[in-house]
Coordinates of C-alpha atoms and ligand atoms in Angstrom, one line a residue:
X1 CA -90.1 5.5 -5.1
X2 CA -91.9 8.6 -3.9
X3 CA -93.7 10.7 -6.5
X4 CA -92.1 14.2 -6.7
X5 CA -94.3 16.9 -5.2
X6 CA -95.5 19.8 -7.3
X7 CA -96.0 23.4 -6.4
X8 CA -99.4 24.8 -5.5
X9 CA -101.6 25.8 -8.5
X10 CA -101.0 29.4 -9.5
X11 CA -97.8 29.6 -7.5
X12 CA -94.9 29.6 -9.9
X13 CA -91.2 29.1 -9.6
X14 CA -89.1 31.9 -11.2
X15 CA -86.2 30.3 -12.9
X16 CA -82.6 31.4 -13.5
X17 CA -83.2 31.8 -17.3
X18 CA -85.6 34.7 -16.5
X19 CA -83.8 36.3 -13.6
X20 CA -81.9 39.0 -15.5
X21 CA -85.3 40.5 -16.4
X22 CA -86.4 40.5 -12.8
X23 CA -83.1 42.0 -11.7
X24 CA -83.1 44.7 -14.4
X25 CA -86.7 45.6 -13.4
X26 CA -86.0 45.7 -9.7
X27 CA -82.6 47.5 -9.8
X28 CA -83.9 50.1 -12.2
X29 CA -87.0 50.6 -10.1
X30 CA -84.9 51.0 -6.9
X31 CA -82.8 53.6 -8.6
X32 CA -85.7 55.6 -9.8
X33 CA -87.6 55.3 -6.5
X34 CA -84.6 56.3 -4.5
X35 CA -83.7 59.2 -6.9
X36 CA -87.2 60.6 -6.1
X37 CA -86.6 60.4 -2.3
X38 CA -88.6 57.2 -1.7
X39 CA -87.2 54.9 1.0
X40 CA -87.7 51.2 1.1
X41 CA -89.9 49.5 3.8
X42 CA -90.2 45.8 4.3
X43 CA -93.2 44.4 6.1
X44 CA -94.5 40.9 6.9
X45 CA -96.4 38.9 4.2
X46 CA -98.8 37.8 6.9
X47 CA -101.1 40.2 8.8
X48 CA -104.2 40.1 11.0
X49 CA -107.1 39.7 8.5
X50 CA -108.6 42.9 9.8
X51 CA -105.7 45.0 8.3
X52 CA -107.2 44.1 4.9
X53 CA -110.9 43.9 5.6
X54 CA -110.9 47.4 7.1
X55 CA -108.8 49.0 4.3
X56 CA -109.7 47.2 1.1
X57 CA -113.4 46.8 2.0
X58 CA -115.3 43.6 2.8
X59 CA -117.5 43.9 -0.3
X60 CA -114.6 43.9 -2.8
X61 CA -113.6 40.9 -4.8
X62 CA -110.1 40.9 -3.2
X63 CA -111.5 40.5 0.3
X64 CA -114.7 38.6 -0.4
X65 CA -113.2 36.0 -2.9
X66 CA -109.5 36.2 -3.3
X67 CA -107.9 36.3 0.1
X68 CA -105.9 33.5 1.6
X69 CA -107.2 33.6 5.2
X70 CA -106.9 31.0 7.9
X71 CA -106.7 30.7 11.7
X72 CA -103.4 30.2 13.3
X73 CA -102.9 27.7 16.2
X74 CA -104.5 30.3 18.5
X75 CA -107.5 30.7 16.2
X76 CA -106.6 34.2 15.3
X77 CA -107.6 35.0 11.7
X78 CA -104.6 35.8 9.6
X79 CA -104.3 36.6 5.9
X80 CA -101.5 36.5 3.3
X81 CA -101.3 40.0 2.0
X82 CA -103.2 40.5 -1.3
X83 CA -101.6 43.9 -1.8
X84 CA -99.1 46.2 -0.1
X85 CA -100.9 49.5 0.8
X86 CA -103.0 48.3 3.7
X87 CA -100.0 46.8 5.5
X88 CA -97.8 49.8 4.8
X89 CA -100.4 52.1 6.5
X90 CA -100.5 49.7 9.4
X91 CA -96.7 49.7 9.7
X92 CA -96.4 53.5 9.1
X93 CA -98.9 54.1 12.0
X94 CA -97.3 51.6 14.3
X95 CA -93.8 52.9 13.8
X96 CA -94.6 56.6 13.9
X97 CA -93.7 57.3 10.2
X98 CA -96.5 59.7 9.5
X99 CA -97.4 63.3 10.4
X100 CA -94.0 64.8 10.1
X101 CA -93.0 66.2 6.7
X102 CA -94.2 64.1 3.8
X103 CA -93.4 60.4 4.0
X104 CA -92.2 58.7 0.8
X105 CA -92.0 54.9 0.9
X106 CA -91.5 52.1 -1.6
X107 CA -91.9 48.3 -1.2
X108 CA -91.8 45.1 -3.1
X109 CA -92.4 41.4 -2.8
X110 CA -94.9 38.6 -3.1
X111 CA -98.7 39.1 -2.9
X112 CA -101.3 36.4 -2.8
X113 CA -104.8 36.2 -4.3
X114 CA -107.0 33.2 -4.9
X115 CA -107.8 33.9 -8.5
X116 CA -108.2 31.7 -11.6
X117 CA -104.6 31.2 -12.8
X118 CA -104.0 32.2 -16.5
X119 CA -101.5 34.2 -18.5
X120 CA -100.6 37.3 -16.5
X121 CA -102.6 36.1 -13.5
X122 CA -101.3 33.9 -10.7
X123 CA -102.0 33.2 -7.1
X124 CA -98.6 34.3 -5.9
X125 CA -97.4 37.3 -7.8
X126 CA -95.0 40.1 -7.1
X127 CA -95.5 43.9 -6.9
X128 CA -93.3 46.9 -6.6
X129 CA -95.1 50.0 -5.3
X130 CA -94.7 53.5 -3.9
X131 CA -96.7 55.5 -1.4
X132 CA -96.6 59.2 -0.6
X133 CA -98.3 60.3 2.6
X134 CA -99.1 63.8 3.9
X135 CA -99.6 65.6 0.5
X136 CA -103.2 66.3 -0.5
X137 CA -102.5 68.4 -3.6
X138 CA -102.4 67.6 -7.3
X139 CA -98.6 68.2 -7.3
X140 CA -98.3 65.0 -5.3
X141 CA -100.4 63.1 -7.9
X142 CA -98.2 64.6 -10.6
X143 CA -95.0 63.5 -8.8
X144 CA -96.3 59.9 -8.6
X145 CA -97.3 59.8 -12.3
X146 CA -94.1 61.4 -13.4
X147 CA -92.1 58.9 -11.4
X148 CA -93.9 56.0 -13.1
X149 CA -93.3 57.6 -16.5
X150 CA -89.6 58.0 -15.7
X151 CA -89.4 54.3 -14.8
X152 CA -91.1 53.1 -18.1
X153 CA -88.7 55.3 -20.0
X154 CA -85.7 53.9 -18.2
X155 CA -86.9 50.4 -18.9
X156 CA -87.4 51.2 -22.6
X157 CA -91.2 50.4 -22.4
X158 CA -92.8 52.5 -25.0
X159 CA -96.3 51.2 -25.6
X160 CA -97.8 52.0 -22.2
X161 CA -101.1 53.9 -22.1
X162 CA -102.0 56.0 -19.1
X163 CA -105.7 56.2 -18.2
X164 CA -106.9 58.6 -15.6
X165 CA -110.1 59.2 -13.8
X166 CA -111.3 60.9 -10.6
X167 CA -113.6 59.3 -8.1
X168 CA -114.2 62.5 -6.1
X169 CA -114.4 62.6 -2.3
X170 CA -116.4 60.0 -0.3
X171 CA -119.6 62.1 -0.2
X172 CA -119.5 62.6 -3.9
X173 CA -118.8 59.0 -4.5
X174 CA -121.6 57.9 -2.2
X175 CA -124.1 60.1 -4.0
X176 CA -122.9 58.7 -7.4
X177 CA -123.1 55.2 -6.0
X178 CA -126.8 55.6 -5.2
X179 CA -127.5 57.2 -8.6
X180 CA -125.6 54.4 -10.4
X181 CA -127.2 51.6 -8.3
X182 CA -130.7 53.0 -9.1
X183 CA -129.9 53.0 -12.8
X184 CA -128.4 49.5 -12.8
X185 CA -131.3 48.0 -10.8
X186 CA -133.5 49.1 -13.7
X187 CA -131.5 46.6 -15.9
X188 CA -131.6 43.7 -13.6
X189 CA -133.3 41.5 -16.2
X190 CA -130.4 41.8 -18.7
X191 CA -127.6 41.0 -16.1
X192 CA -126.5 37.6 -14.8
X193 CA -126.5 36.8 -11.1
X194 CA -122.9 37.7 -10.6
X195 CA -123.5 41.2 -12.0
X196 CA -126.7 41.7 -10.0
X197 CA -124.9 40.8 -6.8
X198 CA -122.3 43.4 -7.6
X199 CA -125.0 46.0 -8.3
X200 CA -126.2 45.4 -4.7
X201 CA -122.8 45.1 -3.0
X202 CA -120.5 47.3 -4.9
X203 CA -122.1 49.0 -7.9
X204 CA -119.0 51.0 -8.9
X205 CA -117.3 47.7 -9.7
X206 CA -119.9 47.0 -12.4
X207 CA -118.3 49.9 -14.4
X208 CA -115.2 47.8 -15.2
X209 CA -117.2 44.7 -16.2
X210 CA -115.8 43.0 -19.3
X211 CA -119.2 41.4 -20.2
X212 CA -120.4 42.9 -23.5
X213 CA -124.0 43.0 -22.4
X214 CA -123.2 44.9 -19.3
X215 CA -121.0 47.3 -21.3
X216 CA -123.9 48.0 -23.7
X217 CA -126.1 49.0 -20.7
X218 CA -123.3 51.1 -19.3
X219 CA -123.3 53.4 -22.4
X220 CA -126.2 55.2 -20.9
X221 CA -125.1 55.0 -17.2
X222 CA -124.9 58.2 -15.2
X223 CA -121.3 59.6 -14.9
X224 CA -119.5 60.3 -11.8
X225 CA -118.3 63.6 -13.2
X226 CA -121.8 65.0 -12.8
X227 CA -121.6 64.4 -9.0
X228 CA -118.3 66.1 -8.5
X229 CA -118.1 69.4 -6.5
X230 CA -115.9 72.4 -7.3
X231 CA -112.9 71.3 -5.2
X232 CA -112.8 67.8 -6.7
X233 CA -113.0 69.2 -10.2
X234 CA -110.3 71.7 -9.6
X235 CA -108.0 69.0 -8.2
X236 CA -108.4 66.9 -11.3
X237 CA -108.1 69.9 -13.6
X238 CA -104.8 71.0 -11.9
X239 CA -103.4 67.4 -12.2
X240 CA -104.2 67.4 -16.0
X241 CA -102.5 70.7 -16.4
X242 CA -99.4 69.5 -14.7
X243 CA -99.3 66.5 -16.9
X244 CA -99.7 68.6 -20.0
X245 CA -96.8 70.8 -18.9
X246 CA -94.7 67.6 -18.4
X247 CA -95.7 66.3 -21.8
X248 CA -97.0 63.1 -20.2
X249 CA -99.7 61.7 -22.4
X250 CA -102.9 60.4 -20.7
X251 CA -106.4 59.4 -21.6
X252 CA -109.4 60.2 -19.5
X253 CA -111.6 57.2 -18.8
X254 CA -114.7 58.0 -16.8
X255 CA -115.4 54.3 -16.3
X256 CA -112.1 53.6 -14.7
X257 CA -112.7 52.5 -11.1
X258 CA -110.4 50.5 -9.0
X259 CA -111.1 47.2 -7.3
X260 CA -110.2 48.4 -3.8
X261 CA -112.6 50.6 -1.8
X262 CA -110.1 53.0 -0.3
X263 CA -109.5 55.1 -3.4
X264 CA -110.8 58.7 -3.8
X265 CA -110.1 61.5 -6.3
X266 CA -107.3 60.5 -8.7
X267 CA -107.2 56.9 -10.0
X268 CA -105.0 55.7 -12.9
X269 CA -103.7 52.6 -14.7
X270 CA -101.0 52.0 -17.2
X271 CA -101.7 49.2 -19.6
X272 CA -100.5 47.7 -22.9
X273 CA -101.9 45.8 -25.8
X274 CA -98.8 43.6 -26.0
X275 CA -99.8 41.2 -23.2
X276 CA -103.2 39.9 -24.3
X277 CA -106.1 40.1 -21.9
X278 CA -104.2 41.0 -18.7
X279 CA -102.7 44.2 -20.0
X280 CA -102.6 46.4 -16.9
X281 CA -99.1 46.6 -15.6
X282 CA -99.4 49.3 -12.9
X283 CA -102.4 50.8 -11.1
X284 CA -103.0 53.2 -8.3
X285 CA -104.6 56.3 -6.9
X286 CA -105.3 58.5 -4.0
X287 CA -106.5 57.2 -0.7
X288 CA -107.1 60.1 1.6
X289 CA -109.3 58.2 4.0
X290 CA -107.2 55.1 4.4
X291 CA -105.0 56.2 7.3
X292 CA -108.1 57.1 9.3
X293 CA -109.8 53.8 8.4
X294 CA -106.7 52.1 9.8
X295 CA -107.1 53.9 13.1
X296 CA -104.8 56.9 12.7
X297 CA -105.3 60.6 12.6
X298 CA -106.3 61.5 9.0
X299 CA -103.4 61.9 6.5
X300 CA -103.8 61.9 2.8
X301 CA -102.0 59.4 0.6
X302 CA -101.4 58.4 -3.0
X303 CA -99.5 55.5 -4.5
X304 CA -99.4 52.8 -7.1
X305 CA -98.4 49.1 -7.4
X306 CA -97.0 47.4 -10.5
X307 CA -97.3 43.8 -11.4
X308 CA -93.7 42.4 -11.8
X309 CA -94.7 39.3 -13.7
X310 CA -96.5 41.3 -16.4
X311 CA -93.6 43.8 -16.7
X312 CA -91.1 41.0 -16.9
X313 CA -93.1 39.4 -19.7
X314 CA -93.0 42.8 -21.5
X315 CA -89.3 43.2 -21.0
X316 CA -88.7 39.8 -22.4
X317 CA -90.4 40.8 -25.6
X318 CA -87.5 43.1 -26.6
X319 CA -83.9 41.9 -26.8
X320 CA -82.0 44.7 -25.1
X321 CA -81.9 43.2 -21.6
X322 CA -79.3 40.3 -21.6
X323 CA -77.7 38.3 -18.8
X324 CA -74.1 39.3 -17.9
X325 CA -71.5 37.5 -20.0
X326 CA -69.4 34.7 -18.6
X327 CA -65.9 36.1 -19.2
X328 CA -63.8 33.0 -18.8
X329 CA -63.9 29.3 -18.1
X330 CA -60.9 27.9 -16.3
X331 CA -59.7 24.6 -17.7
X332 CA -57.2 22.5 -15.8
X333 CA -55.7 19.1 -16.6
X334 CA -52.9 17.0 -15.1
X335 CA -50.9 16.9 -12.0
X336 CA -51.5 19.8 -9.5
X337 CA -54.1 21.3 -11.8
X338 CA -56.8 21.5 -9.3
X339 CA -54.7 23.4 -6.7
X340 CA -53.3 25.7 -9.3
X341 CA -56.7 26.4 -10.8
X342 CA -58.3 27.1 -7.4
X343 CA -55.5 29.5 -6.5
X344 CA -55.6 31.3 -9.9
X345 CA -59.4 31.7 -9.7
X346 CA -59.1 33.0 -6.2
X347 CA -56.5 35.6 -7.1
X348 CA -58.4 36.7 -10.3
X349 CA -61.7 37.1 -8.3
X350 CA -59.9 39.0 -5.6
X351 CA -58.3 41.3 -8.2
X352 CA -61.4 41.9 -10.4
X353 CA -64.7 42.1 -8.5
X354 CA -66.8 42.2 -11.7
X355 CA -65.1 39.1 -13.2
X356 CA -67.6 36.4 -14.2
X357 CA -65.5 33.2 -14.0
X358 CA -66.3 29.6 -14.0
X359 CA -63.8 27.2 -12.6
X360 CA -64.0 23.6 -13.9
X361 CA -65.2 21.0 -11.4
X362 CA -65.4 17.2 -11.7
X363 CA -62.1 16.9 -13.7
X364 CA -62.3 15.5 -17.2
X365 CA -60.1 15.5 -20.3
X366 CA -59.3 18.7 -22.2
X367 CA -61.9 17.8 -24.7
X368 CA -64.6 17.4 -22.1
X369 CA -63.7 20.6 -20.3
X370 CA -63.6 22.6 -23.6
X371 CA -67.1 21.3 -24.3
X372 CA -68.3 22.6 -20.9
X373 CA -66.5 25.9 -21.5
X374 CA -68.2 26.3 -24.8
X375 CA -71.7 25.4 -23.4
X376 CA -71.2 27.9 -20.6
X377 CA -71.2 30.8 -23.1
X378 CA -67.8 31.9 -21.8
X379 CA -65.8 34.3 -24.0
X380 CA -62.4 32.8 -23.1
X381 CA -60.9 29.5 -21.9
X382 CA -58.0 29.9 -19.5
X383 CA -55.9 26.8 -19.8
X384 CA -53.7 25.1 -17.2
X385 CA -52.1 22.0 -18.6
X386 CA -48.9 20.3 -17.4
X387 CA -46.7 22.7 -19.4
X388 CA -48.4 25.8 -18.1
X389 CA -48.2 24.6 -14.6
X390 CA -44.5 23.8 -14.7
X391 CA -43.6 27.1 -16.4
X392 CA -45.9 29.4 -14.3
X393 CA -47.9 30.4 -17.4
X394 CA -51.5 30.2 -18.7
X395 CA -52.8 29.8 -22.2
X396 CA -55.7 32.0 -23.2
X397 CA -58.0 30.7 -26.0
X398 CA -60.8 32.8 -27.5
X399 CA -64.0 30.7 -27.6
X400 CA -65.9 33.2 -29.8
X401 CA -64.4 35.0 -32.8
X402 CA -61.2 34.5 -34.7
X403 CA -58.4 35.8 -32.4
X404 CA -55.2 33.7 -32.0
X405 CA -54.6 32.0 -28.7
X406 CA -51.8 33.4 -26.6
X407 CA -49.7 32.4 -23.5
X408 CA -48.8 34.8 -20.7
X409 CA -47.3 34.7 -17.2
X410 CA -49.9 33.9 -14.6
X411 CA -49.0 36.9 -12.5
X412 CA -49.9 39.1 -15.5
X413 CA -53.3 37.6 -15.9
X414 CA -55.2 40.0 -13.6
X415 CA -54.0 43.0 -15.6
X416 CA -54.7 41.2 -18.9
X417 CA -58.3 40.2 -17.9
X418 CA -59.0 43.7 -16.7
X419 CA -58.1 45.1 -20.1
X420 CA -60.1 42.4 -21.8
X421 CA -63.3 43.2 -19.7
X422 CA -62.9 46.9 -20.4
X423 CA -62.7 46.3 -24.1
X424 CA -66.0 44.2 -24.2
Ligands
ATP501 P1 -106.8 43.1 -12.4 O1 -107.9 44.0 -12.9 O2 -105.8 42.7 -13.5 O3 -107.3 42.0 -11.6 P2 -106.3 44.6 -10.1 O4 -107.0 45.8 -10.2 O5 -106.9 43.5 -9.2 O6 -105.9 44.0 -11.5 P3 -104.3 45.8 -8.4 O7 -104.8 45.4 -7.2 O8 -104.4 47.2 -8.8 O9 -104.8 44.9 -9.6 O10 -102.7 45.4 -8.6 C1 -101.8 46.2 -9.3 C2 -101.1 45.4 -10.4 O11 -100.7 44.1 -9.9 C3 -102.0 45.0 -11.5 O12 -102.1 46.1 -12.4 C4 -101.3 43.8 -12.1 O13 -100.2 44.2 -12.9 C5 -100.7 43.1 -10.9 N1 -101.6 42.0 -10.5 C6 -102.8 42.1 -9.7 N2 -103.3 40.8 -9.5 C7 -102.4 40.0 -10.1 C8 -102.3 38.6 -10.3 N3 -103.3 37.8 -9.7 N4 -101.3 38.0 -11.0 C9 -100.4 38.8 -11.5 N5 -100.3 40.2 -11.4 C10 -101.4 40.7 -10.7
MG502 MG1 -107.9 41.7 -9.6

């Protein structure tokens, strides 16, 4: 016999038992996005590699170490998307979605990164994200942060901490980069090879190192804030004042940098202590240079992406999201029971769109069918035995609680079930 084949490491199946969390997350997010004027866009999971190397930066971990890239049959280099924004900008340019009034887009779907799989980190994972193009001001930043906050509130997620930083514009960042690199080079002896390589290739990334020795050195590192000009400071100040007015709590974290090169000015993350080491559930920032990098006329942008696996894990920690109840299980035994049950189920479903009904298959005795009904979690068993079939009636038995069973005419069942569902 052949051995069953297993999935690729780090690429997980999402099973029916967890689906109600995914569905609650996605449907709530869709409502909130759409209520803020964001429209969905769907783009391919596979793009020319250049879409990502240009946008994300060749020296970032995502591009240098984590991308799934390969040649197609024509030797063109393609990559599975590691994130959404680069491809969204490609699509927005290609389809003429930019340069009118502001453009608000949202997207969702699988992303791929070749990382070490662990709790909260997989090689195929899912993101939902929003992008707002054409608005350079802090009011746009505030809209994005307020949208995120509305979503967490709607999902009942209370322990999320918002951290904020500003990276300034590209000149300010470049000047800080040199300053920081100079400082870090002075500590080469205390760093491991990996860190030293980062110091050379992408010194800002050293700031979010988790290595305690590196963190100790960083205590005395120069701060980006000292390289910011008047306009960048004013932008950040304005955003904080909007957030204060909205009553959205935030924590400034001068060491917060993001792993992708395209960010400038505002960057932010929401994280929680309830998930262990991989506690960041949503992250984003402003990317005013990205459209130009991707070959378009400059247009400012800001957005975020949330990790669905991590949010689903959080949602599953409280009990308020439950799968929809099975209302009834249709039991049929004896002559003509299959035909009668199929017809009854058909009419009930046509009459009550929200009805969750299981019709018995594979025959079986009353006892066997009741066992299946019970295991299904159904509230009611609708019973068609020989008596019921010959008299045009159906017996209703409550499977949970103490209510007495009853018998009614089959043509009254739609109305009865409607009442039953309303009373749930
Ligand atoms: P991390 O520091 O955890 O690697 P990141 O900065 O690489 O995160 P982003 O590129 O900002 O992550 O992606 C946004 C969100 O997507 C993250 O905050 C996280 O919730 C989720 N995410 C990123 N990579 C993974 C992964 N490999 N598995 C599961 N979720 C992920
Ligand atoms: Mg990462």
